[in-house]
mmCIF file with all atom_site columns, C-alpha atoms in Angstrom:
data_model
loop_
_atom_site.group_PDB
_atom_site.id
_atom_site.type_symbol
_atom_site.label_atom_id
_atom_site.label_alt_id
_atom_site.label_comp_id
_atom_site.label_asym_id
_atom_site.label_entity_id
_atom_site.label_seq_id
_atom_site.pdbx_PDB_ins_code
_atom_site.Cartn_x
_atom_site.Cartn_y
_atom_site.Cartn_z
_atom_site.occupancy
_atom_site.B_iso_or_equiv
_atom_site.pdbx_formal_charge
_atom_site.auth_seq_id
_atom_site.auth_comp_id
_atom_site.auth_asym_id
_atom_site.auth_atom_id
_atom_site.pdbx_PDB_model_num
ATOM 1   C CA . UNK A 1 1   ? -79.235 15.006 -25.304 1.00 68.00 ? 67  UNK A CA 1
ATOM 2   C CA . UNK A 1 2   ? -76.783 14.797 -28.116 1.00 72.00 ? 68  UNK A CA 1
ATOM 3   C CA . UNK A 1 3   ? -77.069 11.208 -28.211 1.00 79.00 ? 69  UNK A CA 1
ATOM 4   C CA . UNK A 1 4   ? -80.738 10.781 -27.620 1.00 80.00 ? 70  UNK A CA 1
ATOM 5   C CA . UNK A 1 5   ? -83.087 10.120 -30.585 1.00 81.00 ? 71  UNK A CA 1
ATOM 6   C CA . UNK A 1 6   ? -86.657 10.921 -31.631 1.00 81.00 ? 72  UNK A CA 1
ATOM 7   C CA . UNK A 1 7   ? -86.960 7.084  -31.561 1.00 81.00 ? 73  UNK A CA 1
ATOM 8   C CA . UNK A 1 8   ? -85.874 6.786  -28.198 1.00 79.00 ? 74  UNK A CA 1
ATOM 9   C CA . UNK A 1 9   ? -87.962 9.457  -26.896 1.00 81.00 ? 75  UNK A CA 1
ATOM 10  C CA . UNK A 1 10  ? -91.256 7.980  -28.845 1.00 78.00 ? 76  UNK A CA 1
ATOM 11  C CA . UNK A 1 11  ? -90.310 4.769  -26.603 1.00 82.00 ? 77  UNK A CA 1
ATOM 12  C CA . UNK A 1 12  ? -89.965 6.781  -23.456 1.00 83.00 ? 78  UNK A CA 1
ATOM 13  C CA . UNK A 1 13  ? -93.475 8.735  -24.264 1.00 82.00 ? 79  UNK A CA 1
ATOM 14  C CA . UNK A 1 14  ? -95.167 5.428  -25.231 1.00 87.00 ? 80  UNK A CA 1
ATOM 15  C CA . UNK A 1 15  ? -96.270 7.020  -28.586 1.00 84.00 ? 81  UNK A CA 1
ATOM 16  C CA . UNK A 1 16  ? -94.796 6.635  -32.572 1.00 83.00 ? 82  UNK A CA 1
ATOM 17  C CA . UNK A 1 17  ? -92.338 8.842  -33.690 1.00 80.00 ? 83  UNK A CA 1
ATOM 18  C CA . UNK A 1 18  ? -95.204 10.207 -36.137 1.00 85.00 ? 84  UNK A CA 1
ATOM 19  C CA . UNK A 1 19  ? -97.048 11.314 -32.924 1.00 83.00 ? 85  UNK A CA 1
ATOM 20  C CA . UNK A 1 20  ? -94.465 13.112 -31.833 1.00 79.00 ? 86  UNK A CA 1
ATOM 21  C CA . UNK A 1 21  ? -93.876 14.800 -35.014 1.00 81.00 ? 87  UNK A CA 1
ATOM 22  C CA . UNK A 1 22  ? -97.098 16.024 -35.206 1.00 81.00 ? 88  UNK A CA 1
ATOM 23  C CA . UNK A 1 23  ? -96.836 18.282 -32.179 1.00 81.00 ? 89  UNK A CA 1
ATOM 24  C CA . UNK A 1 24  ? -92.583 18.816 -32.253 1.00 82.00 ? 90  UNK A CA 1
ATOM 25  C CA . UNK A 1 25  ? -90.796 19.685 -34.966 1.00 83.00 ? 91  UNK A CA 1
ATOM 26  C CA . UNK A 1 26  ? -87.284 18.523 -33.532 1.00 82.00 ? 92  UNK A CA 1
ATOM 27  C CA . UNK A 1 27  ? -85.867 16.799 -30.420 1.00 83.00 ? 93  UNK A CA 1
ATOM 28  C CA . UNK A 1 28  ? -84.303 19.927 -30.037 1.00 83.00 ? 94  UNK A CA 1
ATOM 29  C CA . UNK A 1 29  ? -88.200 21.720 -29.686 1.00 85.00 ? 95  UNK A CA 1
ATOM 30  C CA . UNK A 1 30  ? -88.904 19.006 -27.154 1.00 85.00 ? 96  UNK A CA 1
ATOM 31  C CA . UNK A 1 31  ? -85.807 19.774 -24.879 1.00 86.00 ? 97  UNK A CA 1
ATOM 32  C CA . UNK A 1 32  ? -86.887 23.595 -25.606 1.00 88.00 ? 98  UNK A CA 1
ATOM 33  C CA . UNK A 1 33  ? -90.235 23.024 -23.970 1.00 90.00 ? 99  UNK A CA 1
ATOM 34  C CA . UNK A 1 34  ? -89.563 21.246 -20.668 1.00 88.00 ? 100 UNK A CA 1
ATOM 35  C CA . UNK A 1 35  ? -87.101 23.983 -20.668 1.00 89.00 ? 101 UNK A CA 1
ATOM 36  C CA . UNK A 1 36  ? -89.517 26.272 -20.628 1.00 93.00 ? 102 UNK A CA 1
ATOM 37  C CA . UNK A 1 37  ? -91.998 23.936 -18.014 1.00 93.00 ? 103 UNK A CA 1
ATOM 38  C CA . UNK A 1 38  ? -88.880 24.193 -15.616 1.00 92.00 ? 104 UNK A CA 1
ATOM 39  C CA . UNK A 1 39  ? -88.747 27.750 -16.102 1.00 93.00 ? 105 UNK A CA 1
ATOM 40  C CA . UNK A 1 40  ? -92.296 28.151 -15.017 1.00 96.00 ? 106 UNK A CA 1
ATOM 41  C CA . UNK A 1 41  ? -91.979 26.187 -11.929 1.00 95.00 ? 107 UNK A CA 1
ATOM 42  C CA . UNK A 1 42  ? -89.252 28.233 -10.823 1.00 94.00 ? 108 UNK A CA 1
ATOM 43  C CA . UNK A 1 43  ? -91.157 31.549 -11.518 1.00 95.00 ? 109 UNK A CA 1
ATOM 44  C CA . UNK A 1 44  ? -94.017 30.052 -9.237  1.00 96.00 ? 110 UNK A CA 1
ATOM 45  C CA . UNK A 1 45  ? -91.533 29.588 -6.753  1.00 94.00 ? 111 UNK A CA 1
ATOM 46  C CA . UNK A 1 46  ? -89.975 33.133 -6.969  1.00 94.00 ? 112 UNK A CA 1
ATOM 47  C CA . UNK A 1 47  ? -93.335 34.353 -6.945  1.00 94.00 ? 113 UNK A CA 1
ATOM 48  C CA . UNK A 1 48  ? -94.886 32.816 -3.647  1.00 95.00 ? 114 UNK A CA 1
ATOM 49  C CA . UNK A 1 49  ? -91.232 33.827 -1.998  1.00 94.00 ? 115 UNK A CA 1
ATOM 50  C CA . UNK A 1 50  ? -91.463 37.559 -3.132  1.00 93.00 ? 116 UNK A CA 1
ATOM 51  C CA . UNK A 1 51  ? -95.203 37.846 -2.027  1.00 93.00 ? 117 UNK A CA 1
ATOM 52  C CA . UNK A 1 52  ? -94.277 37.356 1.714   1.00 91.00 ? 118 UNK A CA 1
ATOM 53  C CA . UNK A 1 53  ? -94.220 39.730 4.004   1.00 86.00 ? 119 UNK A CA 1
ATOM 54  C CA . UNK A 1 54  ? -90.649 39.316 4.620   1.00 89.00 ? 120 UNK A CA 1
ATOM 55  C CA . UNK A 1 55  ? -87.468 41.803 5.299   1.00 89.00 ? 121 UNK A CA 1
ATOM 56  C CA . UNK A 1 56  ? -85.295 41.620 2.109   1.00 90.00 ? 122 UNK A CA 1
ATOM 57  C CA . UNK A 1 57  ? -82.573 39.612 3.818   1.00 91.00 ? 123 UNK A CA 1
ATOM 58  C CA . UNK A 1 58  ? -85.104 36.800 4.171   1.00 94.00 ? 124 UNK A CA 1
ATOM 59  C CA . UNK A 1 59  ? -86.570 36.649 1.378   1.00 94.00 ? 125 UNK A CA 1
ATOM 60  C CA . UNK A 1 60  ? -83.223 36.570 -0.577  1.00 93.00 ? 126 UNK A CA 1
ATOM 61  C CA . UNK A 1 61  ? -81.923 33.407 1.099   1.00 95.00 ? 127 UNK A CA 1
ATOM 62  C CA . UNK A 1 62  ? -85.440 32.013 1.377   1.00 95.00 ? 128 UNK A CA 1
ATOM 63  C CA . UNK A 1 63  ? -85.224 32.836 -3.010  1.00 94.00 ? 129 UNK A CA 1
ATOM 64  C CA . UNK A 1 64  ? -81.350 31.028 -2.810  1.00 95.00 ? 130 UNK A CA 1
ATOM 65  C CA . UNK A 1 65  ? -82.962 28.107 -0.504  1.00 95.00 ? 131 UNK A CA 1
ATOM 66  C CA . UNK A 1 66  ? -85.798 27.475 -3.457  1.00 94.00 ? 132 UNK A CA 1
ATOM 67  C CA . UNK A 1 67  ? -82.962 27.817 -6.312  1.00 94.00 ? 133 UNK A CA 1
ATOM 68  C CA . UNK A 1 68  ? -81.076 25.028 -3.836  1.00 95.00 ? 134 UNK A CA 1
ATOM 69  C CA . UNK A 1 69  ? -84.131 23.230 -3.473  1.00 95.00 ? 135 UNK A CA 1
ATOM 70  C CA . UNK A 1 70  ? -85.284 23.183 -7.169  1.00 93.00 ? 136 UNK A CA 1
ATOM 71  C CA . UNK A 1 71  ? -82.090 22.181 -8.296  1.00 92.00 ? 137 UNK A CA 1
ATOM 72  C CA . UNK A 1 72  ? -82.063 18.984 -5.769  1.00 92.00 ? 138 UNK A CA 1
ATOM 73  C CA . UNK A 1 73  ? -85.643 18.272 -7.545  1.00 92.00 ? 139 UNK A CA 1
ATOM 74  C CA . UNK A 1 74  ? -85.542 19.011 -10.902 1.00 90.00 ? 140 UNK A CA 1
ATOM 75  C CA . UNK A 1 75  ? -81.858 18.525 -11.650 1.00 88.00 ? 141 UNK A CA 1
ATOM 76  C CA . UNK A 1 76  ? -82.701 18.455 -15.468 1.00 85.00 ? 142 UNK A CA 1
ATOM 77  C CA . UNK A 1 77  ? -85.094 21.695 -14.886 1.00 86.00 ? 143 UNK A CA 1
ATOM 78  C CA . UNK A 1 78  ? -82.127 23.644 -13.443 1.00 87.00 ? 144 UNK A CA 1
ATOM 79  C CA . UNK A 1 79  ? -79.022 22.166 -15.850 1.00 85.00 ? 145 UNK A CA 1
ATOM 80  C CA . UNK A 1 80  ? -81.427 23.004 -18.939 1.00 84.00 ? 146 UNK A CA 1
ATOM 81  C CA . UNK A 1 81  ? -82.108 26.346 -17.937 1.00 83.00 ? 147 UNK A CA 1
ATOM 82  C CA . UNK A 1 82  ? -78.568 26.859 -17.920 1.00 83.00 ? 148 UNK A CA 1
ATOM 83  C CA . UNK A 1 83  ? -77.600 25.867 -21.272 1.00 80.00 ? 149 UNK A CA 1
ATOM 84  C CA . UNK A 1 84  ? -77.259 28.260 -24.133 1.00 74.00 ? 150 UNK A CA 1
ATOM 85  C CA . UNK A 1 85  ? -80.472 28.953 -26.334 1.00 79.00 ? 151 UNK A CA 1
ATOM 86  C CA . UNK A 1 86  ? -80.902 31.187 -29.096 1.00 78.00 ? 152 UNK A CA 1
ATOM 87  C CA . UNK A 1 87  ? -83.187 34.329 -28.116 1.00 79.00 ? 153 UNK A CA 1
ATOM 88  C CA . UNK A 1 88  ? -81.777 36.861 -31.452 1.00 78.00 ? 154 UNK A CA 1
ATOM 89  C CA . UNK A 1 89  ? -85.497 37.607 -33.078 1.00 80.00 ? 155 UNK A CA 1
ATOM 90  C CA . UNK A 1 90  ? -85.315 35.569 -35.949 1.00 83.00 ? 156 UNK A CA 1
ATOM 91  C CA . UNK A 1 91  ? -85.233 32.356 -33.896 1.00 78.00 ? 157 UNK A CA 1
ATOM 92  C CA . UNK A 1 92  ? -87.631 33.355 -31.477 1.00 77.00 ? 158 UNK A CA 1
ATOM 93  C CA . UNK A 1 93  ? -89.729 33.809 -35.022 1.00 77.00 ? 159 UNK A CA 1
ATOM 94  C CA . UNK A 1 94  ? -88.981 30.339 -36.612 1.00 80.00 ? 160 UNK A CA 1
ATOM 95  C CA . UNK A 1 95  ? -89.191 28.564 -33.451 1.00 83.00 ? 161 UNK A CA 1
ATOM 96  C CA . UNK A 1 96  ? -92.457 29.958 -31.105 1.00 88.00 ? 162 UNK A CA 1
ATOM 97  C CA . UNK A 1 97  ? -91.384 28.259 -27.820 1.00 90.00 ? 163 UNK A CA 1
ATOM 98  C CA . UNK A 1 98  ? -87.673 30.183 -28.021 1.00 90.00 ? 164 UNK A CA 1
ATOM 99  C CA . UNK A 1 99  ? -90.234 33.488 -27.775 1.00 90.00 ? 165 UNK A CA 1
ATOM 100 C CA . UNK A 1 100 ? -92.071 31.652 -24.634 1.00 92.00 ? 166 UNK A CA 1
ATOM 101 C CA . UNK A 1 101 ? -88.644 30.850 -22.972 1.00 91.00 ? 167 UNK A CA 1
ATOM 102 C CA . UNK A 1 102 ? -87.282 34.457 -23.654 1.00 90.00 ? 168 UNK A CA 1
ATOM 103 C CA . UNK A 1 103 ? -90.686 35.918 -22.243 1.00 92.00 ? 169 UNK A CA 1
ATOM 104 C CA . UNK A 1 104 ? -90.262 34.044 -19.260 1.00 92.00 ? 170 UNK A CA 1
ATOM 105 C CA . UNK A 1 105 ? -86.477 34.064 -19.071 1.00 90.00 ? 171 UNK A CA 1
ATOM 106 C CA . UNK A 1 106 ? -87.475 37.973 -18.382 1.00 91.00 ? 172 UNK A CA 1
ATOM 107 C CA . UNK A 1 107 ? -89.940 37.294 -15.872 1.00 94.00 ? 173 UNK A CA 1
ATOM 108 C CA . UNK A 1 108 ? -87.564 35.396 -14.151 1.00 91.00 ? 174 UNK A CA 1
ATOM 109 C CA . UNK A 1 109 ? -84.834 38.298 -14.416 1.00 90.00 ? 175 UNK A CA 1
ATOM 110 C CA . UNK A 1 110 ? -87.981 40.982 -12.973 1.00 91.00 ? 176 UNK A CA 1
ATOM 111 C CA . UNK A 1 111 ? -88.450 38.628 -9.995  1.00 91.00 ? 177 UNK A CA 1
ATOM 112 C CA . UNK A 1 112 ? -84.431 39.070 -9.241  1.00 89.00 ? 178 UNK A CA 1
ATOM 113 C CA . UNK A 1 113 ? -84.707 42.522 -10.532 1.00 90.00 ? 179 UNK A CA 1
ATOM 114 C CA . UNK A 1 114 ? -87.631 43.312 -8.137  1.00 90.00 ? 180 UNK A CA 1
ATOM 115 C CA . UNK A 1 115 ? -85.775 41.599 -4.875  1.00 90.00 ? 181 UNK A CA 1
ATOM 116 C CA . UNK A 1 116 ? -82.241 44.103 -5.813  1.00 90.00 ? 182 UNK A CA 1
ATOM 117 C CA . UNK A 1 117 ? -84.638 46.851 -5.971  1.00 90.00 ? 183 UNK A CA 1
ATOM 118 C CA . UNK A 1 118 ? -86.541 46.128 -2.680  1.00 90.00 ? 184 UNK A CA 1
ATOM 119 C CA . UNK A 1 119 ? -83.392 46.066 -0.567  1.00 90.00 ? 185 UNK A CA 1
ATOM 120 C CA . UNK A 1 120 ? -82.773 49.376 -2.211  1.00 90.00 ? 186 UNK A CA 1
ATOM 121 C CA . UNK A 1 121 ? -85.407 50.858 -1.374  1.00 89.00 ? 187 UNK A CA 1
ATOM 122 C CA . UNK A 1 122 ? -85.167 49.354 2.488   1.00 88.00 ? 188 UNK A CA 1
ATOM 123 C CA . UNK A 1 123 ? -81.994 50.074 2.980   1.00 87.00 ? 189 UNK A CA 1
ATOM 124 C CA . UNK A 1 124 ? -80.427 46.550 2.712   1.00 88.00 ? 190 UNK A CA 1
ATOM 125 C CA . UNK A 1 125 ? -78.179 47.109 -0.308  1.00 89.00 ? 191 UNK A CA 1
ATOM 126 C CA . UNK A 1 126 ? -76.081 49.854 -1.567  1.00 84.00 ? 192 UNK A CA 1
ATOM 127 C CA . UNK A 1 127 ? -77.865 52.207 -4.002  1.00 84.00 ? 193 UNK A CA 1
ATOM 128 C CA . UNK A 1 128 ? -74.501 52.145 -6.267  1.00 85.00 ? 194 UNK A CA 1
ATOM 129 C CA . UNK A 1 129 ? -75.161 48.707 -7.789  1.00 82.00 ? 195 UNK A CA 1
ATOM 130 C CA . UNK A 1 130 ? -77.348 48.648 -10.631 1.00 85.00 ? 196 UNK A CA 1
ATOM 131 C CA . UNK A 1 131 ? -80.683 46.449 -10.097 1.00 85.00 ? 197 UNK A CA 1
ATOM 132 C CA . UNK A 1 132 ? -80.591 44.356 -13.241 1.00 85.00 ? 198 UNK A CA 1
ATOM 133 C CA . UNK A 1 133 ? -76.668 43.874 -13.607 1.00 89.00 ? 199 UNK A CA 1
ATOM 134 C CA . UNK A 1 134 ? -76.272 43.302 -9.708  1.00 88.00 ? 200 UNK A CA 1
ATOM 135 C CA . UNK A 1 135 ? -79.712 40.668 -9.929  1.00 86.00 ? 201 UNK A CA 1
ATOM 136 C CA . UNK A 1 136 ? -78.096 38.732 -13.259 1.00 88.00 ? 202 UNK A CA 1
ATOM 137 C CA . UNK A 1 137 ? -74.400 38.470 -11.657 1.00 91.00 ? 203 UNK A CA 1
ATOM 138 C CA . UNK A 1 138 ? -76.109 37.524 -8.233  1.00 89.00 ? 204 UNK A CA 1
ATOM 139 C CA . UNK A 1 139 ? -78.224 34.547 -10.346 1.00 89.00 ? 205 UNK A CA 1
ATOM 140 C CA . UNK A 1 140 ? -74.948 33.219 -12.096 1.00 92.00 ? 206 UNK A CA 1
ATOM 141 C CA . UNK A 1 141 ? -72.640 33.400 -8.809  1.00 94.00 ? 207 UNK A CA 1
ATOM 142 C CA . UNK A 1 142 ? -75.697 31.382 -6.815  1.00 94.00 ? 208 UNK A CA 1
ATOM 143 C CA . UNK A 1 143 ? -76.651 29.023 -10.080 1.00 93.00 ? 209 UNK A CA 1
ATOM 144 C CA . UNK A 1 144 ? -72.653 27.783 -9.373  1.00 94.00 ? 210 UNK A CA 1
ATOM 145 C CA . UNK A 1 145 ? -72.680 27.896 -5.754  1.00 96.00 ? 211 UNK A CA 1
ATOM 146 C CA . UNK A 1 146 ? -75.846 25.539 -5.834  1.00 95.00 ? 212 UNK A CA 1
ATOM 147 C CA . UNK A 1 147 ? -74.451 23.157 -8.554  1.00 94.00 ? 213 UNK A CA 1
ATOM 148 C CA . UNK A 1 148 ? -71.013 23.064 -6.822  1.00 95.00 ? 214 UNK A CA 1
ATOM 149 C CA . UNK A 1 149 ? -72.496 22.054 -3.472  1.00 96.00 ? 215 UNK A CA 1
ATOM 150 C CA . UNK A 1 150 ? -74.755 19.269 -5.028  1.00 93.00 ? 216 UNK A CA 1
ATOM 151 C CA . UNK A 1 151 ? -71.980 17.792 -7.182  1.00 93.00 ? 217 UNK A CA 1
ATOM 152 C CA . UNK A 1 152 ? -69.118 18.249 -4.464  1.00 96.00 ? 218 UNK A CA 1
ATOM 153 C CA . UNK A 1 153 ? -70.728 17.450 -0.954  1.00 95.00 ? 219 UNK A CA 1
ATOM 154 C CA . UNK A 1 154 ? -68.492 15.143 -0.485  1.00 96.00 ? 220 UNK A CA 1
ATOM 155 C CA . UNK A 1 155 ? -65.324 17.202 -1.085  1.00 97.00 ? 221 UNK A CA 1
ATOM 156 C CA . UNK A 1 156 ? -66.679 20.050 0.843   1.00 96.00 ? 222 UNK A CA 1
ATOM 157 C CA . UNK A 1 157 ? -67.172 17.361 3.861   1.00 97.00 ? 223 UNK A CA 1
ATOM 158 C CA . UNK A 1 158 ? -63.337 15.957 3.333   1.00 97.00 ? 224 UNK A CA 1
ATOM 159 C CA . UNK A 1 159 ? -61.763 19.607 2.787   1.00 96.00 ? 225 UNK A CA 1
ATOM 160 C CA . UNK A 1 160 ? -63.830 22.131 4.672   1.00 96.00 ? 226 UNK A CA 1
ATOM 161 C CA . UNK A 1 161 ? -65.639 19.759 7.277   1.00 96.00 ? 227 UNK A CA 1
ATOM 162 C CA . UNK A 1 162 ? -68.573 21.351 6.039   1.00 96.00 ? 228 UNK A CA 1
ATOM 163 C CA . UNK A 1 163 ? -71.998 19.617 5.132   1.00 97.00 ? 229 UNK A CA 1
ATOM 164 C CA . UNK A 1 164 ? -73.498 20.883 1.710   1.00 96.00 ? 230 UNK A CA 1
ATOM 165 C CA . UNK A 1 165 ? -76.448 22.775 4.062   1.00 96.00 ? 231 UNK A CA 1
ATOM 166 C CA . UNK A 1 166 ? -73.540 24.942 5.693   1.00 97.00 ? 232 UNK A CA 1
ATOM 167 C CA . UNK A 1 167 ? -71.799 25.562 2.445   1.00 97.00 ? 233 UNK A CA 1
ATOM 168 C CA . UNK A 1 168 ? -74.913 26.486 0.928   1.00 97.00 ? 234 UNK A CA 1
ATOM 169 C CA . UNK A 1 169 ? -75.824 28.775 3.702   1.00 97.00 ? 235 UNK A CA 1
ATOM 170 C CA . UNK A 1 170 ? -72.261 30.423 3.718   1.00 97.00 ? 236 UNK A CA 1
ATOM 171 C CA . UNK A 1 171 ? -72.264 31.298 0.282   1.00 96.00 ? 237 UNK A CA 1
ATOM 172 C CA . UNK A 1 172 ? -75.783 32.632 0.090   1.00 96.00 ? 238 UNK A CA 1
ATOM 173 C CA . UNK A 1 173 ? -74.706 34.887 3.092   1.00 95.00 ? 239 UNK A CA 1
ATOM 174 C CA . UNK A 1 174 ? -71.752 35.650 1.224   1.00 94.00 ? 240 UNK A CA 1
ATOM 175 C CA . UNK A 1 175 ? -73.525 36.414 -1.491  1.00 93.00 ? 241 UNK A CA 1
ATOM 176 C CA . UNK A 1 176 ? -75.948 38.920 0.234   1.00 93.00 ? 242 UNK A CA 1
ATOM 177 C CA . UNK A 1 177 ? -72.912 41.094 1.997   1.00 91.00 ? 243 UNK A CA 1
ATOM 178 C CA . UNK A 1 178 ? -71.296 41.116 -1.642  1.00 90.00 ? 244 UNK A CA 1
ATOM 179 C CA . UNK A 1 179 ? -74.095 44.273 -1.868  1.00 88.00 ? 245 UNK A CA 1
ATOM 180 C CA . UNK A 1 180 ? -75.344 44.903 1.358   1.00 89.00 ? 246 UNK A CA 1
ATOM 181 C CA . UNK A 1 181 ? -74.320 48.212 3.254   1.00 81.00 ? 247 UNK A CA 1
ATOM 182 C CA . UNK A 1 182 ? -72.114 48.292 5.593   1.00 68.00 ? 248 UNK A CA 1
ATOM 183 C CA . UNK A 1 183 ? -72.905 47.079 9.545   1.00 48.00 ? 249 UNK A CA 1
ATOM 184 C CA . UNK A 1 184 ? -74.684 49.809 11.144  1.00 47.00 ? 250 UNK A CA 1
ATOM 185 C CA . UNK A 1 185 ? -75.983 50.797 7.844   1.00 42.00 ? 251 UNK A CA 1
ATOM 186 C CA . UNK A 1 186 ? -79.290 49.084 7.299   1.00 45.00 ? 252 UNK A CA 1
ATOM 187 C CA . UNK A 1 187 ? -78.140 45.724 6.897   1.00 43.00 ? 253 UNK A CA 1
#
């Protein structure tokens, strides 16, 4: 990105760089926006997972199979959303699309938020663990799981005999006993 120039994306886009300045301010506004179309995918996604009738074991490793899954598709989606982007007010102010990519930065943390508090109130976790704290540490811990597997499949085949599928599934179970009660207690 760092490298990349308005002229080179104005080549890409098949329009002058005077187009694209009429619509983006900045490179940096144009990275900020698919940003914010990847974010909005994944939201769908979260969204059609949550609404299924589904026990909250499935539907968190059916929600860690689409983070899996939308990372293998839109590798630039999922790296982006990762990066660092200013969300203090007064850049959310100057620069309308940080507000969009806050709001739905948030939506994204309620869909987590509301899974945590489902297998609350179900029985499936431990009422101990805060819903938004547990939901954000749970989204880092899988975001690296999933972008370790992609990158290293073929060190996790060498080392652990394992394909990137098993490794996936292994640490997404992981994951979900990190907070579940104990066998014999719900989960």
């Amino acid at each position: 990105m760092d490298k990349t120039t308005m002229d080179d994306i104005a080549r890409e886009a098949h329009y002058s760089k005077a187009t694209l300045y009429t619509y983006f301010k900045s490179k940096d506004e144009i990275f900020y926006y698919n940003v914010l179309d990847g974010m909005k995918l994944l939201h769908a996604r979260l969204q059609s997972t949550l609404k299924k009738e589904a026990d909250t074991r499935t539907t968190y490793l059916d929600i860690c199979n689409e983070l899996a899954k939308f990372c293998e598709e839109k590798p630039l989606y999922f790296h982006s959303m990762l990066e660092t982007i200013a969300s203090d007010a007064q850049s959310r102010t100057e620069t309308p699309v940080l507000n969009d990519i806050f709001q739905m930065g948030e939506a994204l943390n309620d869909d987590v938020d509301i899974l945590v508090k489902r297998g609350i109130e179900q029985g499936f976790f431990d009422a101990d663990f805060p819903s938004l704290p547990t939901g954000s540490v749970h989204w880092a811990a899988l975001s690296g799981i999933v972008s370790f597997a992609i990158q290293k499949q073929d060190y996790i085949y060498q080392r652990m005999g394992m394909r990137k599928e098993d490794f996936l599934q292994f640490g997404f179970q992981m994951m979900f006993h990190s907070i579940a009660k104990e066998i014999g207690d719900g989960s």
